[in-house]
Coordinates of C-alpha atoms in Angstrom, one line a residue:
X1 CA 0.0 0.0 0.0
X2 CA 2.9 2.4 0.8
X3 CA 5.0 1.6 -2.3
X4 CA 4.2 5.0 -3.7
X5 CA 4.6 7.5 -0.9
X6 CA 2.5 10.1 -2.8
X7 CA -0.4 7.8 -3.4
X8 CA -3.6 9.6 -2.3
X9 CA -5.6 7.8 0.4
X10 CA -9.1 8.1 2.1
X11 CA -7.3 6.8 5.2
X12 CA -5.7 9.3 7.6
X13 CA -3.6 7.0 9.7
X14 CA -2.5 3.4 9.7
X15 CA -1.1 1.4 12.6
X16 CA 2.1 -0.3 11.2
X17 CA 3.2 -3.0 13.6
X18 CA 3.5 -6.8 13.8
X19 CA 1.2 -6.6 16.8
X20 CA -0.4 -3.1 17.1
X21 CA -3.1 -3.6 19.8
X22 CA -1.4 -1.2 22.3
X23 CA -0.7 1.5 19.6
X24 CA -4.3 1.2 18.3
X25 CA -5.7 1.5 21.9
X26 CA -3.7 4.7 22.5
X27 CA -4.6 6.1 19.0
X28 CA -8.3 5.6 19.6
X29 CA -8.2 7.2 23.0
X30 CA -6.4 10.3 21.5
X31 CA -8.9 10.5 18.7
X32 CA -11.8 10.3 21.1
X33 CA -10.3 13.1 23.2
X34 CA -9.4 15.1 20.0
X35 CA -5.7 15.0 21.0
X36 CA -2.7 15.1 18.8
X37 CA -1.4 11.6 17.9
X38 CA 1.5 12.5 15.5
X39 CA 4.1 11.6 18.2
X40 CA 2.9 8.0 18.6
X41 CA 5.2 5.3 17.3
X42 CA 4.2 2.7 14.7
X43 CA 2.0 5.0 12.6
X44 CA 1.8 5.9 8.9
X45 CA 0.3 9.3 8.5
X46 CA -1.1 10.8 5.3
X47 CA -0.5 14.6 5.4
X48 CA 0.7 17.2 2.9
X49 CA 0.1 14.9 0.0
X50 CA 2.4 12.0 1.1
X51 CA 2.9 9.3 3.6
X52 CA 5.1 9.9 6.7
X53 CA 6.1 7.3 9.1
X54 CA 6.6 7.7 12.9
X55 CA 9.5 5.7 14.5
X56 CA 9.0 2.0 15.1
X57 CA 8.8 0.7 18.7
X58 CA 8.1 -2.7 20.2
X59 CA 4.4 -3.3 20.7
X60 CA 4.2 -6.1 23.3
X61 CA 1.7 -8.9 23.2
X62 CA -1.4 -8.4 25.4
X63 CA -3.9 -11.2 25.8
X64 CA -7.2 -10.1 24.2
X65 CA -10.0 -11.2 26.6
X66 CA -13.5 -9.8 26.1
X67 CA -16.4 -9.6 28.5
X68 CA -19.3 -10.2 26.1
X69 CA -21.9 -9.7 28.8
X70 CA -21.3 -5.9 28.4
X71 CA -21.7 -6.0 24.6
X72 CA -25.2 -5.7 23.1
X73 CA -25.5 -8.7 20.8
X74 CA -27.9 -8.4 17.9
X75 CA -30.9 -10.8 17.8
X76 CA -30.7 -14.2 16.2
X77 CA -28.1 -16.9 16.2
X78 CA -24.9 -14.8 16.5
X79 CA -21.5 -16.5 16.5
X80 CA -19.4 -14.4 18.8
X81 CA -15.7 -14.0 17.8
X82 CA -13.2 -15.4 20.3
X83 CA -9.4 -15.3 19.8
X84 CA -7.7 -18.4 21.3
X85 CA -4.2 -17.3 20.4
X86 CA -2.0 -15.6 17.8
X87 CA 0.3 -16.8 15.1
X88 CA 0.6 -20.0 13.1
X89 CA 3.5 -22.5 13.3
X90 CA 2.9 -23.9 9.9
X91 CA 4.7 -22.7 6.8
X92 CA 2.3 -22.7 3.8
X93 CA 4.2 -21.1 0.9
X94 CA 1.2 -19.1 -0.4
X95 CA 0.6 -17.4 3.0
X96 CA 1.6 -13.7 3.3
X97 CA 1.4 -13.5 7.1
X98 CA 3.3 -16.6 8.3
X99 CA 5.9 -15.7 10.8
X100 CA 4.8 -12.0 11.1
X101 CA 3.6 -12.6 14.7
X102 CA 5.1 -14.8 17.4
X103 CA 2.9 -17.6 18.6
X104 CA 1.0 -16.8 21.8
X105 CA -1.6 -19.3 23.0
X106 CA -4.1 -18.5 25.7
X107 CA -4.7 -21.1 28.3
X108 CA -7.8 -23.3 27.8
X109 CA -9.2 -22.0 31.1
X110 CA -8.8 -18.4 29.8
X111 CA -10.7 -19.3 26.7
X112 CA -13.5 -20.9 28.6
X113 CA -13.8 -18.0 31.0
X114 CA -14.4 -15.6 28.0
X115 CA -17.0 -18.0 26.5
X116 CA -18.8 -18.0 29.8
X117 CA -19.4 -14.2 29.4
X118 CA -21.3 -14.8 26.2
X119 CA -25.1 -14.5 26.9
X120 CA -26.7 -17.8 25.8
X121 CA -29.5 -17.7 23.2
X122 CA -31.9 -20.6 23.0
X123 CA -29.7 -22.3 25.6
X124 CA -26.5 -22.1 23.6
X125 CA -23.4 -20.0 23.6
X126 CA -22.2 -19.7 20.0
X127 CA -18.6 -19.1 19.2
X128 CA -16.5 -18.5 16.1
X129 CA -12.8 -18.9 16.8
X130 CA -11.0 -16.3 14.7
X131 CA -7.6 -18.1 14.8
X132 CA -5.8 -18.9 11.6
X133 CA -5.3 -22.3 13.1
X134 CA -7.2 -23.2 16.3
X135 CA -5.3 -26.4 17.1
X136 CA -1.6 -26.3 16.7
X137 CA -1.3 -29.9 17.9
X138 CA -3.5 -32.8 19.1
X139 CA -2.6 -31.8 22.7
X140 CA -3.9 -28.3 22.1
X141 CA -7.1 -29.8 20.7
X142 CA -7.6 -32.0 23.7
X143 CA -7.0 -29.2 26.1
X144 CA -9.5 -26.8 24.6
X145 CA -12.2 -29.3 23.8
X146 CA -12.0 -30.9 27.3
X147 CA -12.1 -27.5 29.0
X148 CA -15.3 -26.7 27.2
X149 CA -16.8 -30.1 28.0
X150 CA -15.8 -29.8 31.7
X151 CA -17.3 -26.3 31.9
X152 CA -20.8 -27.7 31.7
X153 CA -21.8 -25.0 29.2
X154 CA -23.8 -25.8 26.1
X155 CA -21.6 -24.4 23.3
X156 CA -21.8 -24.4 19.5
X157 CA -18.5 -23.4 17.9
X158 CA -16.9 -23.0 14.5
X159 CA -13.3 -22.5 13.6
X160 CA -10.3 -23.2 11.3
X161 CA -8.4 -26.4 12.1
X162 CA -5.6 -28.4 10.4
X163 CA -7.0 -31.6 8.9
X164 CA -3.8 -33.5 9.7
X165 CA -4.4 -33.3 13.5
X166 CA -7.9 -34.8 13.2
X167 CA -8.1 -38.5 14.2
X168 CA -10.9 -40.5 15.7
X169 CA -10.3 -39.3 19.3
X170 CA -10.0 -35.6 18.3
X171 CA -13.1 -35.7 16.2
X172 CA -15.1 -37.2 19.0
X173 CA -13.8 -34.6 21.5
X174 CA -14.6 -31.8 19.0
X175 CA -18.2 -33.1 18.6
X176 CA -18.7 -33.5 22.4
X177 CA -17.5 -29.9 23.0
X178 CA -20.1 -28.6 20.6
X179 CA -18.3 -28.2 17.2
X180 CA -20.8 -27.4 14.5
X181 CA -18.4 -26.8 11.6
X182 CA -14.7 -26.6 10.9
X183 CA -13.0 -24.6 8.2
X184 CA -10.3 -26.7 6.4
X185 CA -7.5 -25.2 4.3
X186 CA -7.3 -28.3 2.0
X187 CA -6.1 -26.2 -1.0
X188 CA -5.5 -29.0 -3.5
X189 CA -6.1 -32.7 -4.1
X190 CA -2.8 -33.2 -5.9
X191 CA 0.2 -34.5 -4.0
X192 CA 2.7 -32.5 -6.0
X193 CA 0.8 -29.2 -5.6
X194 CA 0.3 -29.9 -1.9
X195 CA 4.1 -30.4 -1.6
X196 CA 4.7 -27.1 -3.5
X197 CA 2.4 -25.4 -1.0
X198 CA 4.2 -26.8 2.0
X199 CA 1.1 -28.5 3.2
X200 CA 1.6 -31.4 5.6
X201 CA -1.2 -33.7 4.5
X202 CA -1.6 -36.2 1.7
X203 CA -4.9 -36.8 -0.1
X204 CA -5.2 -40.0 1.9
X205 CA -4.7 -38.2 5.2
X206 CA -7.3 -35.6 4.1
X207 CA -9.9 -38.2 3.4
X208 CA -9.2 -40.1 6.7
X209 CA -9.7 -36.9 8.7
X210 CA -12.9 -36.1 6.8
X211 CA -14.2 -39.5 7.5
X212 CA -13.7 -39.0 11.3
X213 CA -15.4 -35.6 11.2
X214 CA -18.3 -36.9 9.1
X215 CA -18.9 -39.9 11.5
X216 CA -19.2 -37.5 14.4
X217 CA -21.6 -35.2 12.5
X218 CA -19.2 -32.2 12.2
X219 CA -19.9 -30.1 9.0
X220 CA -16.9 -28.9 7.0
X221 CA -16.1 -26.0 4.7
X222 CA -13.0 -26.6 2.6
X223 CA -11.0 -24.0 0.7
X224 CA -9.0 -24.7 -2.5
X225 CA -6.5 -22.6 -4.4
X226 CA -6.8 -22.8 -8.2
X227 CA -3.7 -22.1 -10.3
X228 CA -0.8 -22.6 -7.8
X229 CA 2.6 -23.0 -9.5
X230 CA 2.6 -26.5 -11.1
X231 CA -1.1 -26.5 -11.6
X232 CA -2.3 -28.2 -14.8
X233 CA -5.6 -29.7 -16.0
X234 CA -4.4 -33.0 -14.5
X235 CA -3.7 -31.6 -11.1
X236 CA -7.1 -29.9 -11.1
X237 CA -8.7 -33.2 -11.9
X238 CA -7.0 -34.6 -8.8
X239 CA -8.7 -31.8 -6.8
X240 CA -12.1 -32.7 -8.4
X241 CA -11.4 -36.4 -7.6
X242 CA -10.6 -35.6 -4.0
X243 CA -13.8 -33.6 -3.5
X244 CA -15.9 -36.3 -5.2
X245 CA -14.4 -38.7 -2.7
X246 CA -15.7 -36.7 0.3
X247 CA -17.9 -38.9 2.5
X248 CA -21.3 -37.3 1.8
X249 CA -23.5 -40.2 3.1
X250 CA -22.9 -39.5 6.8
X251 CA -24.5 -37.0 9.2
X252 CA -22.6 -34.0 8.0
X253 CA -22.8 -31.4 5.2
X254 CA -19.6 -30.6 3.3
X255 CA -19.2 -27.2 1.6
X256 CA -16.3 -25.9 -0.5
X257 CA -14.8 -22.6 -1.8
X258 CA -12.4 -22.0 -4.6
X259 CA -9.9 -19.1 -4.6
X260 CA -7.8 -18.1 -7.5
X261 CA -4.1 -18.2 -6.7
X262 CA -2.6 -14.8 -5.9
X263 CA 1.1 -13.8 -5.7
X264 CA 1.2 -12.0 -2.4
X265 CA 4.4 -10.0 -1.7
X266 CA 5.2 -11.4 1.7
X267 CA 4.6 -15.1 0.8
X268 CA 7.4 -17.5 0.2
X269 CA 6.2 -18.3 -3.3
X270 CA 6.8 -14.6 -4.2
X271 CA 10.5 -14.9 -3.3
X272 CA 13.1 -14.7 -6.0
X273 CA 14.0 -18.3 -5.5
X274 CA 10.4 -19.5 -6.1
X275 CA 9.9 -17.1 -9.0
X276 CA 12.9 -18.7 -10.7
X277 CA 11.9 -22.2 -9.8
X278 CA 8.3 -21.9 -11.3
X279 CA 9.0 -19.2 -13.9
X280 CA 6.6 -17.1 -12.0
X281 CA 5.9 -13.6 -13.2
X282 CA 3.5 -10.9 -12.0
X283 CA 1.9 -10.0 -8.7
X284 CA -1.5 -10.2 -7.1
X285 CA -4.0 -11.9 -9.4
X286 CA -2.3 -11.1 -12.7
X287 CA 0.4 -13.7 -13.2
X288 CA 1.9 -16.4 -15.3
X289 CA 4.0 -19.4 -14.5
X290 CA 5.4 -22.4 -16.3
X291 CA 2.1 -24.4 -16.4
X292 CA -0.8 -21.8 -16.2
X293 CA -1.8 -18.2 -16.4
X294 CA -4.2 -16.3 -14.1
X295 CA -6.7 -16.0 -16.9
X296 CA -6.6 -19.8 -17.5
X297 CA -7.1 -20.3 -13.7
X298 CA -10.2 -18.1 -13.8
X299 CA -11.6 -20.0 -16.7
X300 CA -11.1 -23.3 -14.9
X301 CA -12.9 -21.9 -11.8
X302 CA -16.0 -21.4 -13.9
X303 CA -16.3 -25.1 -14.8
X304 CA -15.1 -26.8 -11.6
X305 CA -18.5 -26.6 -9.8
X306 CA -20.3 -28.7 -12.5
X307 CA -17.7 -31.5 -12.2
X308 CA -18.5 -32.1 -8.5
X309 CA -21.2 -34.3 -7.1
X310 CA -24.4 -32.5 -6.1
X311 CA -24.1 -33.7 -2.5
X312 CA -21.3 -31.1 -2.0
X313 CA -22.4 -27.5 -1.5
X314 CA -20.6 -24.4 -2.8
X315 CA -20.1 -21.8 -0.1
X316 CA -22.7 -19.0 0.1
X317 CA -21.7 -15.8 1.9
X318 CA -22.7 -15.7 5.6
X319 CA -24.4 -19.0 5.4
X320 CA -24.0 -21.3 8.4
X321 CA -25.2 -25.0 8.2
X322 CA -27.7 -24.5 11.0
X323 CA -31.5 -23.9 10.6
X324 CA -33.8 -24.3 13.6
X325 CA -36.1 -27.3 13.4
X326 CA -34.3 -28.9 10.4
X327 CA -32.5 -32.2 10.8
X328 CA -29.2 -32.7 9.0
X329 CA -30.8 -34.9 6.3
X330 CA -33.2 -32.1 5.5
X331 CA -30.4 -29.6 5.3
X332 CA -28.4 -31.9 3.0
X333 CA -31.4 -32.3 0.8
X334 CA -31.9 -28.6 0.4
X335 CA -28.2 -28.4 -0.7
X336 CA -28.7 -31.0 -3.3
X337 CA -31.9 -29.4 -4.7
X338 CA -30.3 -26.0 -4.8
X339 CA -27.3 -27.4 -6.7
X340 CA -29.7 -29.1 -9.2
X341 CA -31.6 -25.8 -9.6
X342 CA -28.5 -23.6 -10.2
X343 CA -27.0 -26.1 -12.6
X344 CA -30.2 -26.4 -14.6
X345 CA -30.5 -22.6 -14.8
X346 CA -27.0 -22.6 -16.2
X347 CA -27.9 -25.3 -18.7
X348 CA -25.4 -27.8 -17.3
X349 CA -27.8 -30.3 -15.9
X350 CA -30.6 -32.5 -17.2
X351 CA -32.3 -33.2 -13.9
X352 CA -36.0 -32.9 -13.1
X353 CA -38.1 -29.9 -14.4
X354 CA -37.4 -26.7 -12.6
X355 CA -40.9 -26.4 -11.2
X356 CA -40.6 -29.9 -9.7
X357 CA -37.3 -29.0 -8.1
X358 CA -38.8 -25.9 -6.5
X359 CA -41.7 -27.9 -5.1
X360 CA -39.3 -30.4 -3.6
X361 CA -37.2 -27.6 -2.1
X362 CA -40.3 -26.0 -0.6
X363 CA -41.3 -29.4 0.8
X364 CA -38.0 -29.5 2.8
X365 CA -39.3 -26.6 4.9

């Protein structure tokens, strides 16, 4: 953002720090009191037609712990954001924030204490863990899940986890602690692409973890990157094959989301070494490499959906797999019918007449 120091901006001030909470708190207090803040460290200020930077200073870690009982929650089934820790110990090569922040993990008891402040709605406290990776290890997973179970609270939670840590024991603990859905950064179904990405799971391990989640009734949302260096039509077919092997006959709904690969400046894949290795050119979402271009990746994304079985649901913005009064089988049925309807409207499916599909969908409710 600051590459051009004269670039105009609608923003007056940025906090520029690997942490930033302390600086942000002080900045907000001065703004509220209409005090000068130009002497604060760790700021980028837009003034006089250009960016100016104040001196850098350490911004120490402070555990963020909210008292949600003092916060007016809106009506409905609100998933309250809870931060269980900071930083991620994994080294995915497409990530542009790996290593920026040291790892700080809150204790399981501290997390439970914050959850307890969330006002229950229809008997449940709903939590969305905002961490890039909630469970850094199986021990961490056991500690958090067991603490929630031992608290006696009725919790429903969602969060991002690493599929490689999910085994039969962990899946069972997650389900008992109230896990409704996990977000999984699967990213590819091809072993070579997974290796290029620095992922620590094979397709076989991915499917094993998904089996355990499905058997315990935990829904999933999997993300995939299209066009990573080394991507070809054959590797994309491997991703399609992996998705079509998802266990959709169990008590869980599986959703998916495709992202086009982006060359992000702070990611390892954007380094000179990786650029040379993959013949990678360009930045952002305008790139080429030895096996694909960004335009070709975009074209592939338009066709991938129709190559997947209808039991899988594409991700819809703000949608959560939870509707009061609907059993999971009804929820899965609505997903299938919606897929059939959208494919028929695009002319890519020869299923039942559209009016019949709408009638069936209405019948689910």
